[in-house]
Structure formats: C-alpha cells, structure tokens
Short mmCIF file of C-alpha atoms in Angstrom, two decimals:
data_model
loop_
_atom_site.label_atom_id
_atom_site.label_comp_id
_atom_site.label_asym_id
_atom_site.label_seq_id
_atom_site.Cartn_x
_atom_site.Cartn_y
_atom_site.Cartn_z
CA MET M 184 21.82 34.24 -4.86
CA THR M 185 25.57 33.39 -6.60
CA GLU M 186 25.98 31.40 -9.65
CA GLY M 187 27.26 28.88 -7.35
CA ASN M 188 23.63 28.41 -6.00
CA ILE M 189 21.72 27.34 -9.39
CA THR M 190 23.38 23.83 -9.49
CA SER M 191 19.77 22.59 -11.17
CA LEU M 192 19.42 25.08 -14.12
CA ASP M 193 21.74 25.16 -16.74
CA THR M 194 23.19 28.19 -18.38
CA GLU M 195 20.42 27.38 -21.60
CA LYS M 196 17.92 27.43 -19.56
CA LYS M 197 18.85 30.53 -17.91
CA VAL M 198 18.77 32.66 -20.88
CA ALA M 199 15.49 30.94 -22.00
CA SER M 200 13.58 32.06 -18.94
CA GLY M 201 14.86 35.86 -19.36
CA LEU M 202 17.40 36.20 -16.70
CA THR M 203 18.83 39.82 -16.72
CA GLU M 204 20.52 42.05 -14.78
CA GLN M 205 17.57 42.98 -13.02
CA THR M 206 16.38 39.56 -11.81
CA PHE M 207 18.12 37.12 -9.42
CA TRP M 208 18.03 33.72 -7.92
CA LEU M 209 17.29 32.79 -4.43
CA ASN M 210 17.02 29.61 -2.37
CA MET M 211 14.05 28.71 -0.48
CA GLY M 212 14.98 25.91 1.43
CA PRO M 213 16.02 22.81 1.95
CA GLN M 214 15.96 24.47 5.85
CA HIS M 215 13.34 27.07 5.64
CA PRO M 216 10.78 27.15 8.85
CA ALA M 217 7.62 27.42 6.18
CA THR M 218 8.51 24.09 4.00
CA HIS M 219 7.80 22.15 6.75
CA GLY M 220 10.42 19.57 6.19
CA VAL M 221 13.76 19.44 3.39
CA LEU M 222 12.06 20.60 0.62
CA ARG M 223 13.69 23.49 -1.74
CA ILE M 224 12.27 25.91 -3.99
CA VAL M 225 14.61 27.98 -6.23
CA LEU M 226 13.11 30.93 -7.06
CA HIS M 227 13.73 33.32 -9.95
CA LEU M 228 13.14 36.72 -9.07
CA ASP M 229 12.23 40.05 -10.29
CA GLY M 230 12.35 42.43 -7.30
CA GLU M 231 9.50 40.85 -4.84
CA ARG M 232 7.92 39.13 -7.61
CA VAL M 233 8.63 35.57 -8.74
CA VAL M 234 9.44 35.09 -12.23
CA GLU M 235 9.83 31.23 -12.26
CA ALA M 236 10.24 28.79 -9.57
CA GLU M 237 11.41 24.78 -9.21
CA PRO M 238 11.02 22.75 -6.44
CA VAL M 239 13.36 20.31 -5.75
CA ILE M 240 12.57 17.45 -4.10
CA GLY M 241 14.63 14.31 -3.10
CA TYR M 242 16.03 15.30 -0.09
CA VAL M 243 14.93 12.90 1.83
CA HIS M 244 14.70 9.94 -1.04
CA ARG M 245 14.53 6.45 1.14
CA GLY M 246 13.67 3.99 -1.49
CA HIS M 247 10.04 3.05 -0.05
CA GLU M 248 9.39 1.27 -2.96
CA ARG M 249 12.27 -0.73 -3.32
CA MET M 250 12.46 -1.73 0.24
CA GLY M 251 9.04 -2.95 -0.23
CA GLU M 252 10.66 -5.15 -2.88
CA THR M 253 13.13 -6.77 -0.44
CA ARG M 254 11.04 -7.69 2.61
CA GLY M 255 7.78 -9.33 3.63
CA TYR M 256 4.28 -8.45 3.56
CA ALA M 257 4.11 -7.97 7.70
CA GLN M 258 7.88 -6.32 7.29
CA PHE M 259 6.74 -3.38 5.63
CA LEU M 260 3.94 -2.47 7.78
CA PRO M 261 5.90 0.16 9.77
CA ASN M 262 7.11 1.65 7.12
CA ASN M 263 3.74 3.33 5.78
CA SER M 264 3.95 5.63 9.00
CA ARG M 265 6.94 7.04 7.90
CA MET M 266 5.65 8.22 4.58
CA ASP M 267 3.23 10.20 5.41
CA TYR M 268 3.79 10.72 9.26
CA LEU M 269 0.76 12.90 9.79
CA GLY M 270 -1.42 10.93 8.14
CA ALA M 271 0.19 7.54 9.11
CA MET M 272 -2.93 5.93 9.87
CA THR M 273 -4.71 5.72 7.07
CA TYR M 274 -1.49 4.66 5.10
CA ASN M 275 -1.57 1.79 7.68
CA HIS M 276 -5.16 1.40 6.92
CA ALA M 277 -4.87 1.29 2.98
CA TYR M 278 -1.70 -0.95 2.86
CA CYS M 279 -3.57 -3.55 4.94
CA ALA M 280 -6.67 -3.19 2.91
CA ALA M 281 -4.50 -3.29 -0.22
CA VAL M 282 -2.52 -6.69 0.79
CA GLU M 283 -6.06 -7.93 2.16
CA LYS M 284 -7.72 -7.44 -1.50
CA LEU M 285 -4.69 -9.46 -2.77
CA ALA M 286 -4.18 -12.53 -0.77
CA GLY M 287 -8.38 -12.62 0.00
CA ILE M 288 -8.38 -12.31 3.29
CA GLU M 289 -11.34 -11.55 5.06
CA VAL M 290 -11.75 -8.61 7.84
CA PRO M 291 -14.22 -8.78 10.52
CA PRO M 292 -16.71 -5.76 10.83
CA ARG M 293 -15.55 -4.67 14.24
CA ALA M 294 -12.24 -4.44 12.82
CA GLU M 295 -13.44 -2.16 9.97
CA TYR M 296 -15.38 0.14 12.08
CA ILE M 297 -12.30 0.30 14.27
CA ARG M 298 -10.04 1.08 11.27
CA VAL M 299 -12.67 3.90 9.98
CA ILE M 300 -12.56 5.47 13.41
CA THR M 301 -8.86 5.53 13.97
CA SER M 302 -8.40 6.63 10.30
CA GLU M 303 -10.75 9.40 10.98
CA PHE M 304 -9.05 10.62 14.32
CA ASN M 305 -5.60 10.40 12.45
CA ARG M 306 -7.50 12.69 9.58
CA LEU M 307 -8.62 15.12 12.10
CA SER M 308 -5.63 15.44 13.61
CA SER M 309 -3.44 15.96 10.18
CA HIS M 310 -6.00 19.16 9.42
CA LEU M 311 -5.66 20.34 12.83
CA LEU M 312 -1.58 20.47 12.37
CA PHE M 313 -2.34 22.10 8.89
CA LEU M 314 -4.70 24.78 10.42
CA GLY M 315 -2.09 25.40 13.19
CA ALA M 316 0.98 25.32 11.10
CA TYR M 317 -0.56 27.47 8.07
CA LEU M 318 -1.85 30.29 10.14
CA MET M 319 1.64 30.39 11.75
CA ASP M 320 3.24 30.32 8.43
CA LEU M 321 0.95 33.50 7.63
CA GLY M 322 2.08 34.94 11.01
CA ALA M 323 -0.72 34.12 13.64
CA PHE M 324 1.20 32.30 16.29
CA THR M 325 -1.96 31.80 18.62
CA PRO M 326 -4.22 29.11 16.86
CA PHE M 327 -1.22 27.02 16.89
CA LEU M 328 -1.12 26.66 20.79
CA TYR M 329 -4.94 25.92 20.61
CA ILE M 330 -4.88 23.14 18.05
CA TRP M 331 -1.52 21.87 19.78
CA GLU M 332 -3.64 21.23 22.75
CA GLU M 333 -6.50 19.48 20.77
CA ARG M 334 -3.91 17.40 18.68
CA GLU M 335 -2.37 16.00 21.96
CA GLU M 336 -5.83 14.84 22.92
CA ILE M 337 -6.11 12.54 19.53
CA ASN M 338 -2.71 11.71 20.43
CA ASP M 339 -3.85 10.38 23.93
CA ILE M 340 -6.95 8.76 22.68
CA LEU M 341 -5.04 6.86 19.93
CA ASN M 342 -1.98 6.50 22.30
CA HIS M 343 -4.02 4.63 24.78
CA VAL M 344 -5.27 1.70 22.09
CA THR M 345 -2.09 1.76 19.53
CA GLY M 346 1.05 2.68 21.77
CA SER M 347 2.20 5.25 19.79
CA ARG M 348 1.63 8.83 19.30
CA LEU M 349 2.39 9.68 15.61
CA THR M 350 4.06 6.82 13.29
CA TYR M 351 1.29 4.35 14.32
CA CYS M 352 1.54 0.51 13.50
CA TYR M 353 -1.51 -0.57 14.36
CA ASN M 354 -3.60 -2.36 11.94
CA ARG M 355 -3.04 -6.09 10.74
CA PHE M 356 -3.32 -8.12 7.79
CA GLY M 357 -6.80 -9.33 8.49
CA GLY M 358 -8.10 -6.59 11.37
CA VAL M 359 -6.13 -4.47 14.00
CA HIS M 360 -3.39 -4.99 16.70
CA LYS M 361 -5.64 -4.58 19.72
CA ASP M 362 -9.55 -3.71 21.00
CA ILE M 363 -10.70 -0.73 21.70
CA ASP M 364 -12.26 -0.46 25.14
CA ASP M 365 -14.71 1.92 26.80
CA GLN M 366 -12.05 4.31 28.15
CA PHE M 367 -11.34 4.53 24.28
CA THR M 368 -15.20 5.17 23.20
CA ALA M 369 -15.80 7.66 26.46
CA GLY M 370 -12.41 9.50 25.72
CA ALA M 371 -13.98 9.66 21.82
CA ARG M 372 -17.18 10.76 22.76
CA ALA M 373 -16.16 13.72 24.98
CA TYR M 374 -14.02 14.39 22.41
CA ILE M 375 -16.34 15.27 19.72
CA LYS M 376 -18.91 16.88 22.08
CA ARG M 377 -15.93 19.20 23.09
CA GLN M 378 -14.51 19.61 19.62
CA ARG M 379 -17.87 20.90 17.85
CA LYS M 380 -17.67 24.08 20.18
CA ARG M 381 -14.03 24.46 19.32
CA PHE M 382 -14.97 25.02 15.73
CA LYS M 383 -16.94 27.84 16.22
CA MET M 384 -14.56 29.19 17.96
CA TYR M 385 -12.11 28.98 14.94
CA ASP M 386 -14.62 30.26 12.77
CA LYS M 387 -14.81 33.72 15.14
CA LEU M 388 -10.96 33.51 15.49
CA VAL M 389 -9.72 32.53 12.00
CA THR M 390 -12.15 32.74 9.18
CA GLY M 391 -13.61 36.14 9.69
CA ASN M 392 -10.45 37.65 10.24
CA VAL M 393 -9.73 40.03 7.86
CA ILE M 394 -5.44 39.89 7.93
CA PHE M 395 -5.93 36.21 6.96
CA GLN M 396 -8.75 36.86 4.48
CA ASN M 397 -6.68 39.22 2.62
CA ARG M 398 -3.41 36.77 2.84
CA THR M 399 -5.32 34.07 1.09
CA GLN M 400 -9.06 35.03 -0.99
CA GLY M 401 -7.73 35.04 -4.61
CA VAL M 402 -4.50 33.57 -3.54
CA GLY M 403 -3.05 30.67 -5.52
CA ALA M 404 -6.18 29.50 -7.21
CA ILE M 405 -6.22 26.96 -8.97
CA THR M 406 -9.10 26.51 -11.73
CA PRO M 407 -10.67 22.68 -12.48
CA GLU M 408 -9.42 22.24 -15.42
CA GLN M 409 -5.64 22.99 -14.04
CA ALA M 410 -6.35 20.22 -11.28
CA PHE M 411 -7.58 18.11 -14.07
CA ASN M 412 -4.10 18.32 -15.83
CA TYR M 413 -2.01 17.93 -13.00
CA GLY M 414 -4.06 15.15 -11.46
CA VAL M 415 -4.44 17.51 -8.46
CA THR M 416 -6.69 15.26 -5.75
CA GLY M 417 -7.68 15.55 -2.18
CA PRO M 418 -8.90 19.33 -0.39
CA CYS M 419 -6.99 21.11 -3.25
CA LEU M 420 -9.52 19.78 -6.02
CA ARG M 421 -12.49 20.04 -3.40
CA ALA M 422 -11.79 23.31 -3.08
CA CYS M 423 -11.72 24.05 -7.15
CA GLY M 424 -15.56 22.89 -6.59
CA VAL M 425 -14.93 19.04 -7.86
CA GLU M 426 -16.60 16.54 -5.66
CA TYR M 427 -14.26 14.06 -6.05
CA ASP M 428 -13.62 11.82 -2.71
CA ILE M 429 -12.63 8.43 -2.84
CA ARG M 430 -14.48 7.53 0.15
CA LYS M 431 -17.63 8.28 -1.75
CA LYS M 432 -16.49 7.43 -5.26
CA GLU M 433 -14.92 3.93 -4.40
CA PRO M 434 -15.78 3.18 -1.17
CA TYR M 435 -13.76 0.76 0.80
CA SER M 436 -13.83 -0.44 4.57
CA VAL M 437 -17.19 1.09 5.94
CA TYR M 438 -17.41 4.16 4.26
CA SER M 439 -20.52 3.17 2.19
CA GLU M 440 -22.56 2.58 5.34
CA VAL M 441 -21.70 6.22 6.94
CA GLU M 442 -23.67 9.39 6.18
CA PHE M 443 -21.23 12.05 5.23
CA MET M 444 -20.62 14.84 2.99
CA ILE M 445 -18.32 16.02 0.39
CA PRO M 446 -17.53 19.78 1.30
CA THR M 447 -16.46 21.49 -2.03
CA GLY M 448 -15.19 24.89 -2.46
CA ARG M 449 -15.78 27.62 -5.24
CA ASN M 450 -13.09 29.65 -6.17
CA GLY M 451 -10.11 27.23 -5.80
CA ASP M 452 -7.89 29.39 -3.83
CA ALA M 453 -6.10 29.57 -0.47
CA PHE M 454 -8.97 30.46 1.40
CA ASP M 455 -11.10 27.67 0.13
CA ARG M 456 -8.33 25.08 0.39
CA TYR M 457 -8.63 26.52 4.44
CA ALA M 458 -12.38 26.08 4.30
CA VAL M 459 -12.88 23.16 3.15
CA ARG M 460 -10.54 21.08 5.77
CA LEU M 461 -12.26 22.83 8.05
CA ALA M 462 -15.33 21.64 6.68
CA GLU M 463 -13.91 17.93 6.43
CA MET M 464 -13.07 17.94 10.21
CA GLU M 465 -16.64 18.11 11.08
CA GLN M 466 -17.62 15.62 8.74
CA SER M 467 -14.73 13.18 10.19
CA LEU M 468 -16.38 13.87 13.83
CA ARG M 469 -19.67 12.77 12.19
CA ILE M 470 -18.32 9.34 10.79
CA ILE M 471 -16.90 8.62 14.03
CA GLU M 472 -19.77 9.44 15.88
CA GLN M 473 -21.62 6.83 13.41
CA CYS M 474 -19.05 4.34 13.61
CA LEU M 475 -18.81 4.58 17.45
CA ASP M 476 -23.00 4.19 17.74
CA ARG M 477 -22.79 1.10 15.06
CA LEU M 478 -19.54 -0.59 16.48
CA PRO M 479 -20.46 -4.16 16.06
CA GLN M 480 -19.70 -7.09 18.70
CA GLY M 481 -17.10 -9.90 17.74
CA ALA M 482 -13.55 -10.62 16.71
CA TYR M 483 -11.41 -7.77 16.31
CA ILE M 484 -8.85 -9.59 13.93
CA ASN M 485 -9.22 -12.22 11.87
CA ASP M 486 -6.98 -15.63 13.07
CA ASN M 487 -6.68 -17.61 10.65
CA VAL M 488 -4.26 -15.13 8.43
CA PRO M 489 -1.02 -17.31 8.16
CA GLN M 490 2.28 -15.75 9.56
CA TYR M 491 4.33 -15.38 6.11
CA LEU M 492 1.94 -14.34 3.91
CA ALA M 493 2.67 -15.24 -0.22
CA PRO M 494 -0.29 -14.45 -2.19
CA ASP M 495 -1.08 -16.23 -5.60
CA PRO M 496 0.57 -14.26 -8.40
CA GLY M 497 -1.47 -11.16 -9.32
CA GLU M 498 -1.66 -7.40 -8.83
CA VAL M 499 -3.38 -5.03 -7.15
CA PHE M 500 -4.54 -0.97 -7.47
CA PHE M 501 -5.84 0.19 -4.51
CA ALA M 502 -7.18 3.80 -3.98
CA PHE M 503 -7.71 5.81 -0.66
CA GLU M 504 -8.51 9.07 0.65
CA SER M 505 -5.58 10.21 3.12
CA PRO M 506 -6.01 13.58 4.71
CA ARG M 507 -3.86 15.11 1.59
CA GLY M 508 -5.81 13.62 -1.31
CA GLU M 509 -5.79 10.33 -3.10
CA THR M 510 -3.18 7.77 -2.54
CA ASN M 511 -2.84 4.84 -4.78
CA ILE M 512 -0.99 1.38 -3.82
CA PHE M 513 0.02 -1.17 -6.54
CA ILE M 514 1.41 -4.02 -5.90
CA VAL M 515 2.27 -6.98 -8.06
CA SER M 516 2.88 -10.38 -6.44
CA ASP M 517 4.71 -13.71 -7.91
CA GLY M 518 3.73 -16.01 -5.35
CA SER M 519 6.63 -15.36 -3.31
CA ARG M 520 6.80 -13.91 0.39
CA ILE M 521 8.08 -11.18 -1.26
CA PRO M 522 6.45 -8.55 -3.11
CA TYR M 523 7.22 -8.48 -7.17
CA ARG M 524 6.73 -4.89 -7.20
CA MET M 525 5.43 -2.31 -5.06
CA HIS M 526 4.51 1.19 -6.24
CA TRP M 527 3.01 4.23 -4.02
CA LYS M 528 1.54 7.42 -5.70
CA THR M 529 1.49 10.05 -3.20
CA PRO M 530 -1.07 13.01 -3.33
CA SER M 531 1.28 15.91 -2.08
CA TYR M 532 3.54 14.38 -4.98
CA THR M 533 1.04 15.81 -7.23
CA ASN M 534 0.11 18.95 -5.50
CA LEU M 535 3.40 19.92 -5.43
CA SER M 536 3.64 19.97 -9.37
CA ILE M 537 1.55 22.78 -10.01
CA LEU M 538 3.29 25.06 -7.48
CA ALA M 539 5.53 25.98 -10.09
CA GLU M 540 2.38 27.40 -12.13
CA LEU M 541 0.62 28.41 -9.14
CA VAL M 542 3.69 30.98 -8.02
CA ARG M 543 4.38 32.27 -11.55
CA GLY M 544 3.84 36.28 -11.29
CA GLN M 545 2.97 36.45 -7.55
CA PHE M 546 4.79 38.10 -4.75
CA ILE M 547 7.50 36.46 -2.69
CA ALA M 548 5.26 36.56 0.44
CA ASP M 549 2.49 34.82 -1.35
CA VAL M 550 4.77 31.74 -2.10
CA ILE M 551 4.48 30.80 1.67
CA SER M 552 0.72 31.51 1.18
CA ILE M 553 -0.10 29.25 -1.59
CA MET M 554 2.70 26.68 -0.39
CA GLY M 555 0.99 26.13 2.96
CA SER M 556 -2.44 26.12 1.75
CA LEU M 557 -1.35 22.62 -0.22
CA ASP M 558 -0.72 20.82 3.23
CA LEU M 559 2.88 19.77 1.69
CA VAL M 560 4.18 16.07 3.82
CA ILE M 561 7.80 16.33 2.32
CA PRO M 562 8.56 12.74 3.62
CA GLU M 563 5.56 11.22 1.47
CA ILE M 564 6.96 13.22 -1.63
CA ASP M 565 10.24 12.16 -1.52
CA LYS M 566 8.95 8.11 -0.56
CA MET L 591 -20.06 1.30 -22.80
CA SER L 592 -17.02 -0.82 -21.89
CA LYS L 593 -16.76 -2.39 -25.70
CA GLU L 594 -16.89 0.30 -27.74
CA LEU L 595 -14.44 1.97 -25.39
CA ILE L 596 -12.06 -1.07 -26.25
CA GLU L 597 -12.68 -0.97 -29.60
CA GLU L 598 -11.44 2.84 -29.61
CA LEU L 599 -8.37 1.71 -27.84
CA ALA L 600 -7.25 -0.55 -30.06
CA PRO L 601 -5.48 -2.86 -28.21
CA VAL L 602 -3.27 -6.05 -29.10
CA GLU L 603 -4.25 -7.55 -26.03
CA VAL L 604 -7.54 -7.64 -23.60
CA HIS L 605 -6.85 -8.68 -20.06
CA ASP L 606 -9.97 -10.01 -18.42
CA VAL L 607 -10.31 -7.94 -15.07
CA ASP L 608 -12.10 -7.98 -11.87
CA TYR L 609 -12.90 -4.84 -10.82
CA THR L 610 -13.79 -5.97 -6.95
CA LYS L 611 -10.47 -7.75 -7.21
CA ALA L 612 -7.76 -5.77 -8.93
CA GLY L 613 -9.09 -2.49 -8.79
CA SER L 614 -9.62 -1.45 -12.59
CA HIS L 615 -12.59 -1.76 -14.53
CA VAL L 616 -10.65 -1.80 -18.29
CA ASP L 617 -7.37 -3.29 -18.78
CA VAL L 618 -6.03 -3.50 -22.01
CA THR L 619 -2.14 -4.00 -23.87
CA VAL L 620 -1.63 -1.57 -26.33
CA GLU L 621 1.20 -0.82 -28.87
CA PRO L 622 4.23 1.56 -27.98
CA ASP L 623 3.44 3.95 -30.63
CA GLN L 624 -0.39 4.38 -29.80
CA VAL L 625 0.43 5.43 -26.16
CA HIS L 626 -0.35 9.27 -27.39
CA ARG L 627 -2.87 8.85 -29.63
CA VAL L 628 -5.00 6.88 -26.66
CA ALA L 629 -4.10 9.64 -23.93
CA GLU L 630 -5.03 12.29 -26.06
CA TRP L 631 -8.44 10.20 -26.66
CA LEU L 632 -8.90 9.53 -23.13
CA ASN L 633 -8.31 13.20 -22.64
CA GLY L 634 -11.33 14.39 -24.51
CA ARG L 635 -13.33 11.99 -22.55
CA GLY L 636 -12.77 13.45 -19.10
CA TYR L 637 -10.22 10.89 -17.88
CA PHE L 638 -7.29 12.12 -15.88
CA LEU L 639 -4.02 10.64 -15.33
CA GLU L 640 -3.95 8.74 -12.02
CA ASP L 641 -0.83 7.00 -11.98
CA LEU L 642 1.93 6.27 -14.49
CA THR L 643 4.56 3.29 -13.30
CA ALA L 644 6.80 0.41 -14.97
CA VAL L 645 7.25 -3.23 -13.72
CA ASP L 646 10.69 -4.51 -14.51
CA ARG L 647 9.92 -8.13 -16.60
CA GLY L 648 13.33 -9.34 -17.23
CA SER L 649 13.74 -9.09 -20.83
CA LEU L 650 10.68 -6.68 -20.87
CA ARG L 651 9.57 -3.61 -19.30
CA GLU L 652 6.02 -3.22 -18.82
CA MET L 653 4.65 0.49 -18.37
CA VAL L 654 1.21 0.86 -16.49
CA TYR L 655 -1.11 3.86 -16.77
CA ARG L 656 -3.89 4.47 -15.07
CA PHE L 657 -6.97 6.99 -15.94
CA ASN L 658 -9.83 7.55 -14.10
CA GLN L 659 -12.97 9.96 -13.88
CA HIS L 660 -13.73 12.45 -11.74
CA ILE L 661 -17.34 12.16 -11.74
CA GLU L 662 -18.06 8.29 -11.57
CA ALA L 663 -15.10 5.82 -10.49
CA HIS L 664 -14.02 4.28 -14.09
CA ARG L 665 -10.61 2.66 -13.92
CA ILE L 666 -9.01 2.32 -17.16
CA THR L 667 -5.36 0.59 -17.34
CA ILE L 668 -3.25 0.89 -20.11
CA ARG L 669 -0.28 -1.23 -20.67
CA VAL L 670 2.73 -1.22 -22.77
CA ASN L 671 5.40 -3.98 -23.21
CA LEU L 672 8.86 -2.25 -23.94
CA GLY L 673 12.04 -4.22 -24.84
CA PRO L 674 15.26 -3.33 -23.62
CA GLU L 675 15.91 -0.48 -26.21
CA ASP L 676 12.46 0.73 -26.69
CA GLU L 677 11.33 4.00 -26.01
CA VAL L 678 7.63 5.08 -25.69
CA ASP L 679 6.16 8.79 -26.34
CA THR L 680 5.59 10.84 -23.71
CA ILE L 681 2.20 11.97 -22.76
CA SER L 682 3.22 14.92 -20.38
CA ASP L 683 2.12 17.17 -23.53
CA ILE L 684 -1.22 16.49 -23.26
CA TYR L 685 -1.34 15.67 -19.22
CA ALA L 686 1.22 18.06 -16.85
CA ALA L 687 0.67 15.23 -14.41
CA ALA L 688 2.85 13.08 -16.41
CA ASN L 689 5.84 15.55 -16.81
CA TRP L 690 7.14 14.36 -12.64
CA GLN L 691 5.76 10.54 -13.06
CA GLU L 692 7.82 9.91 -16.33
CA ARG L 693 11.10 11.60 -14.92
CA GLU L 694 10.51 9.25 -11.95
CA CYS L 695 9.50 6.31 -13.87
CA HIS L 696 12.92 7.11 -15.94
CA GLU L 697 15.14 7.52 -12.81
CA PHE L 698 14.03 4.46 -11.24
CA LEU L 699 13.86 2.25 -14.13
CA GLY L 700 15.41 3.24 -17.07
CA VAL L 701 12.37 3.83 -19.29
CA LYS L 702 13.01 6.06 -22.09
CA PHE L 703 10.73 8.73 -23.06
CA LYS L 704 10.58 10.22 -26.31
CA GLY L 705 10.05 13.86 -26.43
CA HIS L 706 9.94 14.33 -22.79
CA PRO L 707 11.07 18.15 -22.16
CA ASP L 708 13.36 17.26 -18.75
CA LEU L 709 14.45 14.25 -18.06
CA ARG L 710 16.92 15.16 -15.48
CA ARG L 711 17.03 13.11 -11.83
CA LEU L 712 14.31 14.04 -9.81
CA LEU L 713 14.63 12.23 -6.44
CA LEU L 714 17.98 10.88 -6.88
CA PRO L 715 21.26 12.35 -6.75
CA GLU L 716 21.45 14.42 -9.96
CA ASP L 717 24.72 11.94 -10.86
CA ALA L 718 23.45 8.62 -10.27
CA ASP L 719 24.03 6.21 -12.97
CA PHE L 720 22.09 3.47 -11.48
CA PHE L 721 18.40 1.99 -11.77
CA PRO L 722 17.17 1.10 -8.40
CA LEU L 723 14.08 -0.74 -9.39
CA ARG L 724 15.58 -2.58 -11.71
CA LYS L 725 15.53 -6.15 -10.73
CA ASP L 726 19.49 -6.72 -11.72
CA PHE L 727 20.02 -3.50 -9.24
CA LYS L 728 22.23 -5.11 -6.20
CA VAL L 729 20.58 -4.24 -3.02
CA PRO L 730 23.29 -4.24 -0.39
CA PRO L 731 23.11 -7.23 1.72
CA GLU L 732 22.37 -5.51 4.92
CA ALA L 733 18.94 -4.09 3.33
CA LEU L 734 17.65 -7.56 2.41
CA ALA L 735 14.97 -9.25 4.37
CA PRO L 736 15.92 -12.34 6.80
CA GLU L 737 16.77 -15.24 5.54
CA TYR L 738 13.65 -16.95 6.61
CA TYR L 739 11.32 -15.03 4.51
CA GLN L 740 13.15 -15.54 1.54
CA GLU L 741 12.94 -19.52 2.28
CA GLU L 742 10.53 -21.57 0.11
CA ASN L 743 6.68 -21.32 0.98
CA ASP L 744 5.59 -24.04 3.39
#
C-alpha cells in the first residue's frame, strides 16, 4: 500500500488513471492462497471497488521456448508436463503429435486410443481440481475433500501405467511408453460408473447452493465479442455460448471417431464457466468409455522411430484442446537434431489478459471469484 | 474462396501449404506496412488472432501471425519479413489479444512495434537488456544439450 510497492506503474500513469487521496494500491500476490501459484495483481482500489487492475506475471518464467531450441526433440519431452502441471498429459500428447506431424511418423491405432483415454482422464482430474479449489476460494471447504478423493483415484489409475502421478511423461514419438492392461481397463470402468453418481451429488451439493449462485451468477461476465477480441478459448469461451473446441473443429488423434458434445453456456459469467466444466467432465467419461469399448489390438508404439530425430526442414503449427483451452505449438526445423524455433501459445495466458477488463468496477471479493473461475495455471502462463 | 481471399490480402508471396502437414489453410507473406490493413480486414470477417510470434532468421526476422475462425476452422498465416532496424505496426488497437503477445515478442526477439501503448517487459525482469530468443543470444554452456545431440546426423 506504500509508494514503494508500485514498481511497475510510473507516476504519469497514476495521474492519468485518476489516483486520488480516496484511492489506494493493493498488491494481491505474488504469494496469495487464491492465486494458486506465483501471480501478482496490482489492484487500484476505491474503498471496496476496483478502479484498475494490472496482472504482473513472469515470476516462474523458466524459458521453455529457449530450452526447446537448445536440446533434441526427445529431450524436451519432460518439459511439457512442467508447463501446465494439471493438464500434463494433454500437453505431452500434443507435443508428440506435433513432432510426429513434422517428421511424418505413423502412430498405431491402439496408441491413439490409449492417448485419448489418458488425456481425457487428465482433463477430468484437472477439472475436478478446479471444482474443489474454486469452491475453496469462495469459502466452501468440504467439496475440496470430496474431489481430492476422486482425483486420487485418477492419479492411481494413471500411475499404474505411466509411473507418475502429476508430471506425466508417458507419450513417445510413434506411440506410448507402456501398454495398458486389464487392471487399468477394469479400474477405468469402475471409476466411470462411480463418478457418474458423484456428479449428481455435486449438483445437489454445489450447483443449487444459494450462496454459491449469488457469488457467481452475473459475476465476471464475458461477452462473445470480448472473448473474440481477447482470443479467449476453452471453457471460458464456451461459457459465452460459442461452440469452439479444437477436438471438434480440427480433430486430432481419434477424437473424430468418438461421439461427444460441446457443452456451452449462455451468460459467460463465472457460474456458466463452472457449469460448462462440470458438463465437460461427463463428456470426458463418455469419450473414455467409447475408447475402452473400441480399443483395437496391436502395437502400442511404432518401433521404427529413430533414436535421434532430425526432421526435414519445414515447420508445423499444431493446435490442441488442453483442459484450459486451445494451446498452439509452432516448431520450425532446419534439418538438425535440435528444433530451430519452438513457440507455445498457452490458453491461461490469453484468458488472464482479459482479467483487468473483467474486474474493473467490481468488488474486491469478486476478484477472487472471477480469477478462480478462469482456472489459471501460472507456470503455463509464465512458460 | 481462398483465391479471392488471397487477392484481398495483396501478398508479396504466396506459400504453397498443405493443411494436413503444416496446419494452415492459407499462408502468405505481406509487406510490413500492410499488416495493419490485413488485420483490420480479417477482424471484419470473423477471424480472431490465434497466435503471434517471430522467428529469428539471422539477417532478418520473420513475424508470423495466425488467424482462425470460431465457426469453422480456417487458419490464415500472415508472414512479414523485417530487417534488423525495421518496425511493424501494432495490431493491438484491433485485437486486444495482440497487446500481451506483442510485448512478449518484443522482449524475447527485440521486434519493434510502432504505436504499441506499453512495451514494458512482461515475462522477463523489468531491467532485462537482452533478447533470449535471438540466435545471437549466448546460452550458458550448462544449459546446452549433450554433445551427441549436436553431432552431424548419421
């Protein structure tokens, strides 16, 4: 609240934005329980109202793009899961798919099905964590304990085949690292059966709760025009009623072979973003079930992939749907073993850029509600 | 559809692209002073800004813009070749999404955006005076890949 805290905003800007004796500055973060990571938001407050907000990012910037340009294609594999640690499998899956496209590597059908199953499980666990963490941000502690139990089961199922519980490195160029077995499929089917009942419980426990509704309905509404302007993607965009999902629009892997819906909202507010994610989890269960039913026999990895990849000069642009939205990978190859240029555009990055506009004029308590509903993962923003 | 669209973009070069391989439906290079007009035109036709970055190609820097549609995927890649001292018009007045992406492009590759409201460092420290994604940036030796990755391909 002192002058010394305002490092990123110069005096001229302060005058221009109308800083008077009635208003003051407040640092939210970089260490704050509701930011789920190292995010700082400089809030300019008039009493309880937000006059201006500026997100300050870059606290966990590790230079992933440059790392990608100094090491081989396979060496970059573990980096994917350190970007979006909650959607690690989807990133891992997409990075392999992008490199396979660039190098022209064929993937056996069984591997593609396994990839979709594991990616959707990861989407489920990511959305579950959003559910628990968001409700805890709003002051409800109990749901967090419920989701933790369910998330733990997914972690166990995935741990059985991938060997890790959070930062997966399961996909390989041309397939997956290990085949799934009967224990995995039995566990997955049992989980689907149980989880379907749990969604009904969440509906009763959370969706109909008056306190929850009052804190989310009409709060932080994004219009389709704003979403278009800011390039917002993922559940935040679908909550405004725009049916845009890369899994449908530009199907990769075997998403074109399974049936599922794109849930959309109407008002684009925090409540709709919550509702869209809840509905998406049910669709993920549908996808997993269909993939398990159709799982073809055969190889789970293409054995003819060279140990050191050196794709022909060229480039690839690959878009995929991570739990938070559309992520883009852009790789340029100059024919050597090390990518010439690697660029990632991550969804939380664009979804956070709209925050300043959303919180303008709102109460400070709603800042938490709005920020939580965007489902940000900070290391993915900072790259 | 594509032919009329390409004519409207007034490119200096049209690249032959295969969507299934490169991920782009239309791929053109335009003059630096045309970027603003092209972005305005695409904005009016329902294309949102998907991605914006640059590739350091030694003597020149290649800006790469990606536009896409919500209703049906139709990705347009716009490229601009910039010399070391060249500037390009900002498109942050057309797309709010460009604001942060141009800041990122500026701090990592040193691309100058004419008319950008706020080109402070975004992800790097505020006083950073280096451009880490330029090819002349010296990466510390301990961060480099082991030698066998850098050898000639066998």
